[in-house]
Amino acid sequence: MPNFDHVPLPERAAVVSEASEFERASAARKKKPERGLWRLLGPAFVAAVAYVDPGNVAANLTAGANYGYLLVWVLVASNAMAVLIQYLSAKLGLVTGKSLPELLGIRLRTGSRRVYWLQAEVIAAATDVAEVIGGAIALNLLFSIPLWWGGLITGAISMVLLAIHSRRGQQPFEFVIIGMLAVIAFGFLAGLFVSDVSWADAAAGLVPRFQGSETVLLAASMLGATVMPHAIYLHSALARDRHRPQGVPEEPAHEDHQLTRRLLKANRWDVGVSLIIAGSVNIAMLLLAAASLRGVAGTDTIEGAHAAIQSALGPGIAIIFAVGLLASGLAATSVGAYAGAVIMGGLIQKRIPLLVRRLVTLIPALILLALGANPTWALVMSQVVLSLGIPFALIPLVRLTGSRTVMGRFVNPRSTQAIAWLVVSLIVALNVALVVITFAG
């Protein structure tokens, strides 16, 4: 990994008051700016979609169906780690006025930068494979559409979503994604209300423990699939573009420091609320499987889990579940394509239209579906590829946000930095274990 301690503070254009929505919102509320914080929510909700993608659905249902409430604690711990990581990513963008890929592009030499970009693009493509396949499975469950056509339709709809961003800007795109996140939450939470959940056993599942090597592997995959590299790269750009569209001054004035502090406060709420929702959805899926699918054969695939839900809870709940899965695939693949464009723009300083980017990353998923690849196998392998890219996003993030040269007075406190390194070490170790066990098996 390159040394980021001496990354220079990037040159930035002056901030004009009308460039920041926060300034506009707080101008009328100088005495009580907190009342306008809700207007600043949005960027983290887009990033949070990565935490409720089809890969998470498969892992959570498998955990609940096979081991009941045993691994509830894994999801709680994973979500707590995700809150810290996504906060640091957004903080980096807000304070520096640069995304994580842009800061990497500034520091790395040409050859290293291109190699770094290549691995990041592979990660983005692997993400897209999982999301497109998830959408294709959902369309197959709802309308019996063949998987290849389902993947093509998923890609086409995601292009419509990206067109909203290209033509209307970031905030309307955020509104659409937040709406789809609400559909996802409803789709995956509905079954919980008609399931006989044992809340005492669920509470007992908060105690960390395992039952054999199989549960260790499953816990590693659940945690490893939680933190997505593309969401880390993207969130720094999302926060910057929403609140710092013109950058920050090279020598920030006192007023700008106050603005940054208020933006960071809004960002903490944004990350906290969005990931609480995403974490609740994940936990709900595990509880649903533990209460209604325990011991049912065939729940190791999304199709099998859907059939089991229909048998146990009725066709209505099964349809709602499939709709949630479809929204998950559509939203997540749009966000993945967006992340790919941010990565390319930052690391190789080349920008391509989001719609073109969507077409390029759609191809690998369609090829796999056309070749008749097992969709569950493709989902698993995409998660393995994602695991390989996690250190390349996490380690630079923690080093940059812990550098006073880069962050100035907003550098991470020592306690935050220590916790961040602990989280990084745990996630990287578990993802390495996941890759090793996957290939060894």
Tab-separated table of C-alpha atoms in Angstrom, residues 83-387:
chain	number	residue	atom	x	y	z
A	83	VAL	CA	-21.432	2.909	10.251
A	84	LEU	CA	-17.854	3.867	11.138
A	85	ILE	CA	-16.459	3.067	7.688
A	86	GLN	CA	-19.130	4.922	5.729
A	87	TYR	CA	-18.857	7.913	8.066
A	88	LEU	CA	-15.110	8.120	7.451
A	89	SER	CA	-15.650	7.915	3.695
A	90	ALA	CA	-18.166	10.766	3.681
A	91	LYS	CA	-15.977	12.758	6.086
A	92	LEU	CA	-13.044	12.473	3.687
A	93	GLY	CA	-15.092	13.913	0.840
A	94	LEU	CA	-16.572	16.728	2.912
A	95	VAL	CA	-13.303	17.902	4.456
A	96	THR	CA	-10.984	17.626	1.446
A	97	GLY	CA	-13.416	18.302	-1.378
A	98	LYS	CA	-12.011	15.198	-3.093
A	99	SER	CA	-13.273	11.652	-3.399
A	100	LEU	CA	-11.198	8.693	-2.225
A	101	PRO	CA	-10.343	7.688	-5.841
A	102	GLU	CA	-9.262	11.275	-6.595
A	103	LEU	CA	-6.931	11.385	-3.594
A	104	LEU	CA	-5.453	8.055	-4.620
A	105	GLY	CA	-4.996	9.364	-8.148
A	106	ILE	CA	-3.092	12.384	-6.825
A	107	ARG	CA	-0.663	10.263	-4.816
A	108	LEU	CA	-0.004	7.280	-7.083
A	109	ARG	CA	2.350	7.270	-10.029
A	110	THR	CA	0.940	6.612	-13.478
A	111	GLY	CA	1.661	2.866	-13.615
A	112	SER	CA	0.512	2.182	-10.057
A	113	ARG	CA	-2.566	4.328	-10.580
A	114	ARG	CA	-3.635	2.321	-13.609
A	115	VAL	CA	-3.144	-0.989	-11.794
A	116	TYR	CA	-5.119	0.359	-8.839
A	117	TRP	CA	-7.864	1.480	-11.199
A	118	LEU	CA	-7.948	-1.936	-12.878
A	119	GLN	CA	-8.552	-3.799	-9.611
A	120	ALA	CA	-11.183	-1.252	-8.585
A	121	GLU	CA	-12.957	-1.668	-11.916
A	122	VAL	CA	-12.930	-5.460	-11.528
A	123	ILE	CA	-14.544	-4.973	-8.114
A	124	ALA	CA	-17.210	-2.696	-9.582
A	125	ALA	CA	-17.922	-5.228	-12.349
A	126	ALA	CA	-18.194	-8.064	-9.803
A	127	THR	CA	-20.651	-5.967	-7.839
A	128	ASP	CA	-22.725	-5.437	-10.960
A	129	VAL	CA	-22.779	-9.163	-11.713
A	130	ALA	CA	-24.390	-9.864	-8.331
A	131	GLU	CA	-26.963	-7.090	-8.643
A	132	VAL	CA	-28.023	-7.893	-12.230
A	133	ILE	CA	-28.338	-11.582	-11.440
A	134	GLY	CA	-30.376	-10.745	-8.341
A	135	GLY	CA	-32.751	-8.629	-10.434
A	136	ALA	CA	-32.986	-11.391	-13.044
A	137	ILE	CA	-33.885	-13.947	-10.364
A	138	ALA	CA	-36.587	-11.635	-9.017
A	139	LEU	CA	-38.147	-11.166	-12.476
A	140	ASN	CA	-38.053	-14.915	-12.979
A	141	LEU	CA	-39.835	-15.465	-9.668
A	142	LEU	CA	-42.466	-12.812	-10.383
A	143	PHE	CA	-43.127	-13.301	-14.099
A	144	SER	CA	-41.261	-16.500	-15.101
A	145	ILE	CA	-39.013	-14.430	-17.365
A	146	PRO	CA	-35.881	-16.334	-18.469
A	147	LEU	CA	-32.799	-15.246	-16.560
A	148	TRP	CA	-30.988	-13.771	-19.569
A	149	TRP	CA	-33.949	-11.579	-20.486
A	150	GLY	CA	-34.382	-10.699	-16.831
A	151	GLY	CA	-30.787	-9.507	-16.677
A	152	LEU	CA	-31.291	-7.409	-19.811
A	153	ILE	CA	-34.462	-5.844	-18.388
A	154	THR	CA	-32.702	-5.138	-15.088
A	155	GLY	CA	-29.917	-3.374	-16.953
A	156	ALA	CA	-32.382	-1.361	-19.034
A	157	ILE	CA	-34.327	-0.166	-15.990
A	158	SER	CA	-31.123	0.761	-14.201
A	159	MET	CA	-30.210	2.902	-17.214
A	160	VAL	CA	-33.455	4.798	-16.712
A	161	LEU	CA	-32.503	5.399	-13.086
A	162	LEU	CA	-29.048	6.646	-14.084
A	163	ALA	CA	-30.634	8.918	-16.690
A	164	ILE	CA	-32.417	10.674	-13.816
A	165	HIS	CA	-29.025	11.462	-12.299
A	166	SER	CA	-27.545	12.592	-15.614
A	167	ARG	CA	-30.449	14.895	-16.481
A	168	ARG	CA	-31.830	16.005	-13.120
A	169	GLY	CA	-28.808	15.886	-10.821
A	170	GLN	CA	-27.868	14.028	-7.668
A	171	GLN	CA	-30.718	14.936	-5.338
A	172	PRO	CA	-33.568	13.620	-7.541
A	173	PHE	CA	-31.517	10.437	-7.985
A	174	GLU	CA	-31.239	10.206	-4.192
A	175	PHE	CA	-35.011	10.547	-3.847
A	176	VAL	CA	-35.570	7.674	-6.281
A	177	ILE	CA	-33.044	5.431	-4.511
A	178	ILE	CA	-34.547	6.268	-1.105
A	179	GLY	CA	-37.963	5.287	-2.486
A	180	MET	CA	-36.565	1.986	-3.718
A	181	LEU	CA	-34.885	1.439	-0.338
A	182	ALA	CA	-38.338	1.837	1.223
A	183	VAL	CA	-39.681	-0.835	-1.154
A	184	ILE	CA	-36.774	-3.103	-0.224
A	185	ALA	CA	-37.457	-2.612	3.470
A	186	PHE	CA	-41.163	-3.345	3.045
A	187	GLY	CA	-40.489	-6.369	0.873
A	188	PHE	CA	-38.130	-7.981	3.341
A	189	LEU	CA	-39.886	-6.858	6.546
A	190	ALA	CA	-43.441	-7.864	5.604
A	191	GLY	CA	-42.915	-11.551	6.283
A	192	LEU	CA	-41.574	-10.798	9.743
A	193	PHE	CA	-44.972	-9.584	10.916
A	194	VAL	CA	-46.660	-12.891	10.106
A	195	SER	CA	-43.846	-15.088	11.438
A	196	ASP	CA	-43.747	-16.553	14.918
A	197	VAL	CA	-40.432	-15.041	15.981
A	198	SER	CA	-39.026	-16.104	19.333
A	199	TRP	CA	-37.792	-12.780	20.651
A	200	ALA	CA	-36.126	-14.455	23.626
A	201	ASP	CA	-34.046	-16.610	21.272
A	202	ALA	CA	-33.353	-13.574	19.100
A	203	ALA	CA	-32.019	-11.723	22.143
A	204	ALA	CA	-29.869	-14.734	22.994
A	205	GLY	CA	-28.455	-14.516	19.464
A	206	LEU	CA	-26.792	-11.239	20.428
A	207	VAL	CA	-24.216	-13.224	22.408
A	208	PRO	CA	-21.198	-13.978	20.165
A	209	ARG	CA	-20.715	-17.726	19.689
A	210	PHE	CA	-20.382	-20.422	17.025
A	211	GLN	CA	-21.504	-23.993	16.480
A	212	GLY	CA	-18.818	-25.695	14.453
A	213	SER	CA	-16.681	-24.624	11.519
A	214	GLU	CA	-19.666	-24.181	9.209
A	215	THR	CA	-20.990	-21.298	11.288
A	216	VAL	CA	-17.552	-19.673	11.316
A	217	LEU	CA	-17.504	-19.759	7.521
A	218	LEU	CA	-21.033	-18.392	7.285
A	219	ALA	CA	-20.239	-15.600	9.747
A	220	ALA	CA	-17.173	-14.699	7.701
A	221	SER	CA	-19.218	-14.512	4.525
A	222	MET	CA	-21.913	-12.406	6.226
A	223	LEU	CA	-19.366	-9.936	7.542
A	224	GLY	CA	-17.302	-10.028	4.385
A	225	ALA	CA	-20.313	-9.225	2.210
A	226	THR	CA	-21.350	-6.311	4.425
A	227	VAL	CA	-18.597	-3.816	3.666
A	228	MET	CA	-18.547	-3.225	-0.076
A	229	PRO	CA	-15.481	-1.551	-1.641
A	230	HIS	CA	-17.543	0.315	-4.233
A	231	ALA	CA	-19.705	1.865	-1.496
A	232	ILE	CA	-16.570	3.200	0.216
A	233	TYR	CA	-15.237	4.763	-2.986
A	234	LEU	CA	-18.645	6.181	-3.886
A	235	HIS	CA	-19.723	7.658	-0.554
A	236	SER	CA	-16.834	10.132	-0.459
A	237	ALA	CA	-17.968	11.467	-3.837
A	238	LEU	CA	-21.666	11.471	-2.928
A	239	ALA	CA	-21.108	13.592	0.182
A	240	ARG	CA	-18.720	15.936	-1.622
A	241	ASP	CA	-20.971	16.452	-4.635
A	242	ARG	CA	-24.058	17.154	-2.532
A	243	HIS	CA	-22.490	19.591	-0.056
A	244	ARG	CA	-19.206	20.742	-1.603
A	245	PRO	CA	-19.915	21.059	-5.352
A	246	GLN	CA	-17.336	23.858	-5.674
A	247	GLY	CA	-14.723	22.365	-3.355
A	248	VAL	CA	-13.406	24.046	-0.186
A	249	PRO	CA	-11.018	26.979	0.179
A	250	GLU	CA	-7.283	26.307	0.127
A	251	GLU	CA	-7.041	28.183	3.416
A	252	PRO	CA	-10.447	27.670	5.059
A	253	ALA	CA	-11.799	30.587	7.031
A	254	HIS	CA	-13.379	30.255	10.460
A	255	GLU	CA	-16.838	30.318	8.893
A	256	ASP	CA	-15.935	27.412	6.637
A	257	HIS	CA	-14.689	25.394	9.614
A	258	GLN	CA	-18.055	25.966	11.268
A	259	LEU	CA	-19.830	24.913	8.088
A	260	THR	CA	-17.736	21.751	7.872
A	261	ARG	CA	-18.545	20.845	11.465
A	262	ARG	CA	-22.255	21.246	10.777
A	263	LEU	CA	-21.997	19.197	7.610
A	264	LEU	CA	-20.203	16.456	9.528
A	265	LYS	CA	-22.980	16.499	12.101
A	266	ALA	CA	-25.562	16.097	9.339
A	267	ASN	CA	-23.428	13.335	7.863
A	268	ARG	CA	-23.441	11.418	11.151
A	269	TRP	CA	-27.226	11.489	11.143
A	270	ASP	CA	-27.323	10.517	7.472
A	271	VAL	CA	-25.069	7.495	7.981
A	272	GLY	CA	-26.688	6.488	11.250
A	273	VAL	CA	-30.289	6.573	10.021
A	274	SER	CA	-29.624	4.929	6.651
A	275	LEU	CA	-27.543	2.078	8.034
A	276	ILE	CA	-29.933	1.461	10.913
A	277	ILE	CA	-32.592	0.899	8.251
A	278	ALA	CA	-30.313	-1.338	6.188
A	279	GLY	CA	-29.175	-3.249	9.274
A	280	SER	CA	-32.755	-3.742	10.422
A	281	VAL	CA	-33.683	-5.177	7.030
A	282	ASN	CA	-30.799	-7.651	7.188
A	283	ILE	CA	-31.668	-8.728	10.714
A	284	ALA	CA	-35.334	-9.057	9.735
A	285	MET	CA	-34.408	-11.429	6.923
A	286	LEU	CA	-32.458	-13.638	9.329
A	287	LEU	CA	-35.302	-13.599	11.881
A	288	LEU	CA	-37.827	-14.464	9.164
A	289	ALA	CA	-35.746	-17.435	8.056
A	290	ALA	CA	-35.125	-18.560	11.630
A	291	ALA	CA	-38.832	-18.433	12.483
A	292	SER	CA	-40.346	-19.824	9.269
A	293	LEU	CA	-37.666	-21.640	7.272
A	294	ARG	CA	-35.653	-23.456	9.933
A	295	GLY	CA	-34.692	-26.911	8.707
A	296	VAL	CA	-36.447	-26.518	5.345
A	297	ALA	CA	-34.461	-28.072	2.494
A	298	GLY	CA	-33.340	-25.988	-0.469
A	299	THR	CA	-33.063	-22.629	1.289
A	300	ASP	CA	-29.402	-22.298	0.321
A	301	THR	CA	-30.543	-20.545	-2.883
A	302	ILE	CA	-32.735	-17.486	-3.308
A	303	GLU	CA	-35.179	-19.453	-5.456
A	304	GLY	CA	-35.393	-22.169	-2.812
A	305	ALA	CA	-35.903	-19.644	-0.046
A	306	HIS	CA	-38.678	-17.979	-2.053
A	307	ALA	CA	-40.425	-21.323	-2.522
A	308	ALA	CA	-40.109	-22.050	1.184
A	309	ILE	CA	-41.530	-18.628	2.090
A	310	GLN	CA	-44.484	-19.232	-0.222
A	311	SER	CA	-45.119	-22.610	1.369
A	312	ALA	CA	-44.772	-21.368	4.935
A	313	LEU	CA	-46.280	-17.866	4.756
A	314	GLY	CA	-48.422	-17.862	1.613
A	315	PRO	CA	-48.132	-16.501	-1.938
A	316	GLY	CA	-48.805	-12.900	-0.907
A	317	ILE	CA	-45.718	-12.691	1.299
A	318	ALA	CA	-43.695	-14.518	-1.362
A	319	ILE	CA	-44.683	-11.920	-3.973
A	320	ILE	CA	-43.801	-9.053	-1.636
A	321	PHE	CA	-40.447	-10.712	-0.966
A	322	ALA	CA	-39.738	-11.027	-4.709
A	323	VAL	CA	-40.677	-7.365	-5.251
A	324	GLY	CA	-38.216	-6.389	-2.526
A	325	LEU	CA	-35.546	-8.501	-4.203
A	326	LEU	CA	-36.253	-6.820	-7.546
A	327	ALA	CA	-35.964	-3.350	-6.001
A	328	SER	CA	-32.738	-4.464	-4.349
A	329	GLY	CA	-31.214	-5.570	-7.643
A	330	LEU	CA	-32.338	-2.476	-9.571
A	331	ALA	CA	-31.187	0.035	-6.973
A	332	ALA	CA	-27.908	-1.709	-6.215
A	333	THR	CA	-26.890	-2.127	-9.864
A	334	SER	CA	-27.547	1.563	-10.530
A	335	VAL	CA	-25.411	2.527	-7.549
A	336	GLY	CA	-22.699	0.102	-8.668
A	337	ALA	CA	-22.522	1.700	-12.125
A	338	TYR	CA	-22.368	5.137	-10.494
A	339	ALA	CA	-19.468	3.942	-8.316
A	340	GLY	CA	-17.608	2.659	-11.370
A	341	ALA	CA	-17.820	6.079	-12.992
A	342	VAL	CA	-16.495	7.750	-9.817
A	343	ILE	CA	-13.583	5.294	-9.669
A	344	MET	CA	-12.645	5.897	-13.300
A	345	GLY	CA	-12.896	9.665	-12.985
A	346	GLY	CA	-10.716	9.749	-9.886
A	347	LEU	CA	-7.991	7.269	-10.761
A	348	ILE	CA	-7.429	7.852	-14.461
A	349	GLN	CA	-9.020	11.298	-14.826
A	350	LYS	CA	-11.310	10.109	-17.597
A	351	ARG	CA	-15.021	10.650	-17.364
A	352	ILE	CA	-17.569	8.744	-19.375
A	353	PRO	CA	-21.348	9.156	-19.322
A	354	LEU	CA	-23.091	7.056	-16.689
A	355	LEU	CA	-25.244	5.392	-19.328
A	356	VAL	CA	-22.186	4.250	-21.278
A	357	ARG	CA	-20.717	2.966	-18.054
A	358	ARG	CA	-23.934	1.051	-17.425
A	359	LEU	CA	-23.676	-0.718	-20.789
A	360	VAL	CA	-20.047	-1.743	-20.242
A	361	THR	CA	-20.569	-3.286	-16.794
A	362	LEU	CA	-23.772	-5.026	-17.888
A	363	ILE	CA	-21.933	-7.249	-20.356
A	364	PRO	CA	-20.212	-9.676	-17.904
A	365	ALA	CA	-23.490	-10.428	-16.113
A	366	LEU	CA	-25.348	-11.042	-19.353
A	367	ILE	CA	-22.585	-13.345	-20.592
A	368	LEU	CA	-22.812	-15.451	-17.433
A	369	LEU	CA	-26.590	-15.673	-17.733
A	370	ALA	CA	-26.415	-16.498	-21.448
A	371	LEU	CA	-23.933	-19.300	-20.742
A	372	GLY	CA	-26.367	-20.801	-18.252
A	373	ALA	CA	-24.135	-20.302	-15.220
A	374	ASN	CA	-25.716	-21.244	-11.919
A	375	PRO	CA	-26.958	-17.912	-10.517
A	376	THR	CA	-26.244	-18.862	-6.910
A	377	TRP	CA	-22.681	-19.866	-7.844
A	378	ALA	CA	-22.234	-16.563	-9.677
A	379	LEU	CA	-23.429	-14.646	-6.610
A	380	VAL	CA	-21.001	-16.512	-4.355
A	381	MET	CA	-18.044	-15.972	-6.678
A	382	SER	CA	-18.849	-12.279	-7.031
A	383	GLN	CA	-18.648	-11.957	-3.237
A	384	VAL	CA	-15.256	-13.670	-3.258
A	385	VAL	CA	-13.974	-11.187	-5.849
A	386	LEU	CA	-15.337	-8.317	-3.771
A	387	SER	CA	-13.455	-9.654	-0.755
